[in-house]
Coordinates of C-alpha atoms in Angstrom, one line a residue:
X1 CA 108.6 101.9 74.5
X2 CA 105.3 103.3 74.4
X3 CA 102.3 104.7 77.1
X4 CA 99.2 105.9 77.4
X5 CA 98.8 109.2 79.2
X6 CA 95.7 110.4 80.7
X7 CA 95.4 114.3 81.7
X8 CA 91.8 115.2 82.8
X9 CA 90.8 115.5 86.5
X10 CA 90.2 113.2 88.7
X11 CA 92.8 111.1 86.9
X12 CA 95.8 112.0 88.2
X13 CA 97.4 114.6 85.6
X14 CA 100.4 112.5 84.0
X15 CA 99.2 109.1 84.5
X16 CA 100.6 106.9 82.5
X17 CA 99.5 103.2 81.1
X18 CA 101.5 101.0 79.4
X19 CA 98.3 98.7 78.6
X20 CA 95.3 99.1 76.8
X21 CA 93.4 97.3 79.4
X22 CA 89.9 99.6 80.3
X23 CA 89.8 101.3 83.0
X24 CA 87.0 103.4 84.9
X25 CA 87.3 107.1 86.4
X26 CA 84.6 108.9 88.9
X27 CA 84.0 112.3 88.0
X28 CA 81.7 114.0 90.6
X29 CA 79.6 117.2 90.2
X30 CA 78.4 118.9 93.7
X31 CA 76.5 121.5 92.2
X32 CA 73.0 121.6 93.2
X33 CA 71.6 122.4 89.6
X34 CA 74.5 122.9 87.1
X35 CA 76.0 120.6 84.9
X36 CA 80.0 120.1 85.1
X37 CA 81.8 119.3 82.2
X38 CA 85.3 117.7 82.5
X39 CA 87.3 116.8 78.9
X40 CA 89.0 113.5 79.0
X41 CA 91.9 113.5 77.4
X42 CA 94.5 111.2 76.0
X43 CA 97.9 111.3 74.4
X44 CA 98.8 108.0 73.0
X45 CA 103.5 107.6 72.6
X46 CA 105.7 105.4 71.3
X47 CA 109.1 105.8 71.5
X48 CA 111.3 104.3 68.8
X49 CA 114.9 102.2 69.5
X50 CA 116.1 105.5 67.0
X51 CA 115.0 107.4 69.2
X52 CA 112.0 109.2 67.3
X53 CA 109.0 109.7 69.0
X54 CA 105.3 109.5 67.4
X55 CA 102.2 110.9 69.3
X56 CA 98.8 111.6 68.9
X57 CA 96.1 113.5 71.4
X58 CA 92.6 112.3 71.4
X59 CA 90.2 114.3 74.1
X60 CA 86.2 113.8 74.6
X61 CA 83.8 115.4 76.6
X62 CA 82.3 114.1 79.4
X63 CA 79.1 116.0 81.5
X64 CA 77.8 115.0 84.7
X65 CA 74.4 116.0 85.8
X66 CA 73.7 117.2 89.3
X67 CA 73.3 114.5 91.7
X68 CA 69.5 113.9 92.7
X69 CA 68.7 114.1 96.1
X70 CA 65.3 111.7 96.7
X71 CA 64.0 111.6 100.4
X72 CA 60.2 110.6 101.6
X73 CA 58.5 110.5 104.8
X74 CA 56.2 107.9 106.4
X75 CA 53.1 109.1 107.8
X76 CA 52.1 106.2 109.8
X77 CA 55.3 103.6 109.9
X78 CA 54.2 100.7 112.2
X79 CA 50.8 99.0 112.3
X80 CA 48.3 96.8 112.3
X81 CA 46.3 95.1 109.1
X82 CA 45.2 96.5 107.4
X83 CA 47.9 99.1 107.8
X84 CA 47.2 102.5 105.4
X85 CA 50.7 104.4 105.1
X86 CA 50.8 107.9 103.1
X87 CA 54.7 108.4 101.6
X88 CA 55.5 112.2 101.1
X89 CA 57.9 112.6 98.2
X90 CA 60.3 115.9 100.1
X91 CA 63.7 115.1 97.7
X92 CA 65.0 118.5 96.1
X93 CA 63.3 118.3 93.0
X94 CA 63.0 120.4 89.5
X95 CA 61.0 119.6 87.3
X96 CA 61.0 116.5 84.8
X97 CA 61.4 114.2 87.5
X98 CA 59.6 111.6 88.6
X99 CA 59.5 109.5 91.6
X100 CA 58.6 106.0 91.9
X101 CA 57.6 103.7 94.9
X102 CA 58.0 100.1 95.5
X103 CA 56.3 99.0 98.8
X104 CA 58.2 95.7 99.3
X105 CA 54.8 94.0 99.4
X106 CA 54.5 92.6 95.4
X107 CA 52.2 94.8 94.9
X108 CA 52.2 96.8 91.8
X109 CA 54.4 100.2 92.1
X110 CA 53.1 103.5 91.8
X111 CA 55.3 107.0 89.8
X112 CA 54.6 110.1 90.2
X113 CA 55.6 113.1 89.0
X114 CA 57.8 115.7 91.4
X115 CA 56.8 116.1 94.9
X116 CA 53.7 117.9 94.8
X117 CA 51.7 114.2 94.9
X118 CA 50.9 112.1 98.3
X119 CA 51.3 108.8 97.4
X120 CA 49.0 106.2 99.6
X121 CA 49.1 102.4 100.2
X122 CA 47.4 99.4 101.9
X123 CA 49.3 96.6 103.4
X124 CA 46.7 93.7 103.5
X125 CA 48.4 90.7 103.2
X126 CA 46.7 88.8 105.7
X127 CA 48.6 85.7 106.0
X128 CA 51.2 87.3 107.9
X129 CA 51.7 85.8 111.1
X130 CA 54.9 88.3 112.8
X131 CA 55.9 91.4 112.5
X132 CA 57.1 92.3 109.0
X133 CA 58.8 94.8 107.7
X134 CA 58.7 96.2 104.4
X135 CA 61.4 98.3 102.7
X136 CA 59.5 100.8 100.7
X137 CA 61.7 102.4 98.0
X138 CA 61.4 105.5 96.5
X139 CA 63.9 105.8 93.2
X140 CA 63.7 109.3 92.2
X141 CA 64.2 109.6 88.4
X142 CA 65.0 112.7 86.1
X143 CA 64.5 113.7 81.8
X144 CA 68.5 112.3 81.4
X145 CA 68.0 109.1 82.9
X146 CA 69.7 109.7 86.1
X147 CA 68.5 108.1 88.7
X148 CA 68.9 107.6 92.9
X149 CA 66.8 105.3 95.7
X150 CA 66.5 106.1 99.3
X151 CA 64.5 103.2 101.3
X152 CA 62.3 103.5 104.5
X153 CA 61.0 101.1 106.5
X154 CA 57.1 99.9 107.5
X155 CA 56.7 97.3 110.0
X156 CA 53.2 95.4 110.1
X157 CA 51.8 93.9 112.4
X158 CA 49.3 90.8 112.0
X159 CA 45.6 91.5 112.2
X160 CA 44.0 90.9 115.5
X161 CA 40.8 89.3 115.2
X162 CA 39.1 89.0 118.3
X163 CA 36.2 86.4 118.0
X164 CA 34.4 83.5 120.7
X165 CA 31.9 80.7 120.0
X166 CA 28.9 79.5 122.6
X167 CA 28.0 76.4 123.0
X168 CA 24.4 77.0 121.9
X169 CA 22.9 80.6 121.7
X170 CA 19.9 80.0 124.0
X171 CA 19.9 79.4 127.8
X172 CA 17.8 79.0 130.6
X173 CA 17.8 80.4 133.7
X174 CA 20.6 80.4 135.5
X175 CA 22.4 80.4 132.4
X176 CA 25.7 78.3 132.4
X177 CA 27.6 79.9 129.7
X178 CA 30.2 77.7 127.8
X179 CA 32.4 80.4 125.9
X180 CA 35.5 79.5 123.7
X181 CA 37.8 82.1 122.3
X182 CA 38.7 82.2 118.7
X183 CA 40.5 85.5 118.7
X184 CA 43.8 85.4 116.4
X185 CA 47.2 87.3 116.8
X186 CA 45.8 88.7 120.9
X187 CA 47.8 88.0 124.0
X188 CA 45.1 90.0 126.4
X189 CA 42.0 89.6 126.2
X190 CA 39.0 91.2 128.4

């Protein structure tokens, strides 16, 4: 007979496999800006028909960084195009971390360091023809790699081009007026 025993929180202390099949653990950290470190560690038994038993202990470390907490406002989230947004970086922070934006347009994103910067863009794509919405994301990054995204919303709305021909631009009087309206993406018009 033979088993692998795990002991290290949040495995279950005792658990035993009889495979060497990999397996995954969460280990979570709630401090705000400490590390935690756990140590994983594992006895490996066989048990002999003679009833001798060999073991051996093996035990690692394992750190987990302090979750990162990335939040943003929207200055101006619905609009008209062009539509100009500002996004507020406002994620608990230290330093060494950066924060980069995606604005769900294809255009090209934009990282910045910490939360001291106001990060502004233009939505322009003018073939729009409904409401859109974009999903701006924010992933928040720090020095070890770590990394967390929190996504907002900006709905944009069409440009409205209001526009008429004449039928010619010179009249006599009375003037009989011919007027024909060109205006895109309007439903009233005065």
């Amino acid at each position: 007979d033979y088993g692998y025993q795990w002991g290290t929180p949040p495995v279950q202390q005792g658990e035993v496999r009889h495979d060497k099949t990999p397996h995954q653990y969460t280990f979570y950290n709630a401090a705000n800006n400490l590390k935690r470190n756990y140590n994983v560690t594992l006895t490996t038994v066989q048990t002999y028909p003679s009833g001798r038993v060999c073991q051996d202990q093996y035990s690692s470390p394992v750190t987990v960084w302090p979750g990162l907490q990335p939040d943003f406002t929207v200055d101006n989230p619905e609009g008209c195009l062009p539509h100009k947004v500002k996004f507020t970086p406002t994620g608990a922070t230290t330093s060494g971390v950066y924060n980069r934006f995606e604005f769900g347009d294809g255009e090209q994103s934009v990282e910045v360091e910490g939360n001291t910067q106001v990060v502004s863009h233009e939505y322009k794509d003018e073939s729009i023809t409904t409401k859109t919405v974009y999903h701006v994301k924010m992933t928040m990054r720090d020095q070890r790699g770590c990394e967390k995204t929190v996504t907002r919303d900006v709905a944009v709305h069409p440009k409205v081009t209001a526009n008429f021909s004449l039928d010619k631009p010179q009249y006599c009087n009375p003037a009989q007026v011919h007027v024909e309206n060109l205006s895109k993406n309007g439903k009233e018009y005065s």
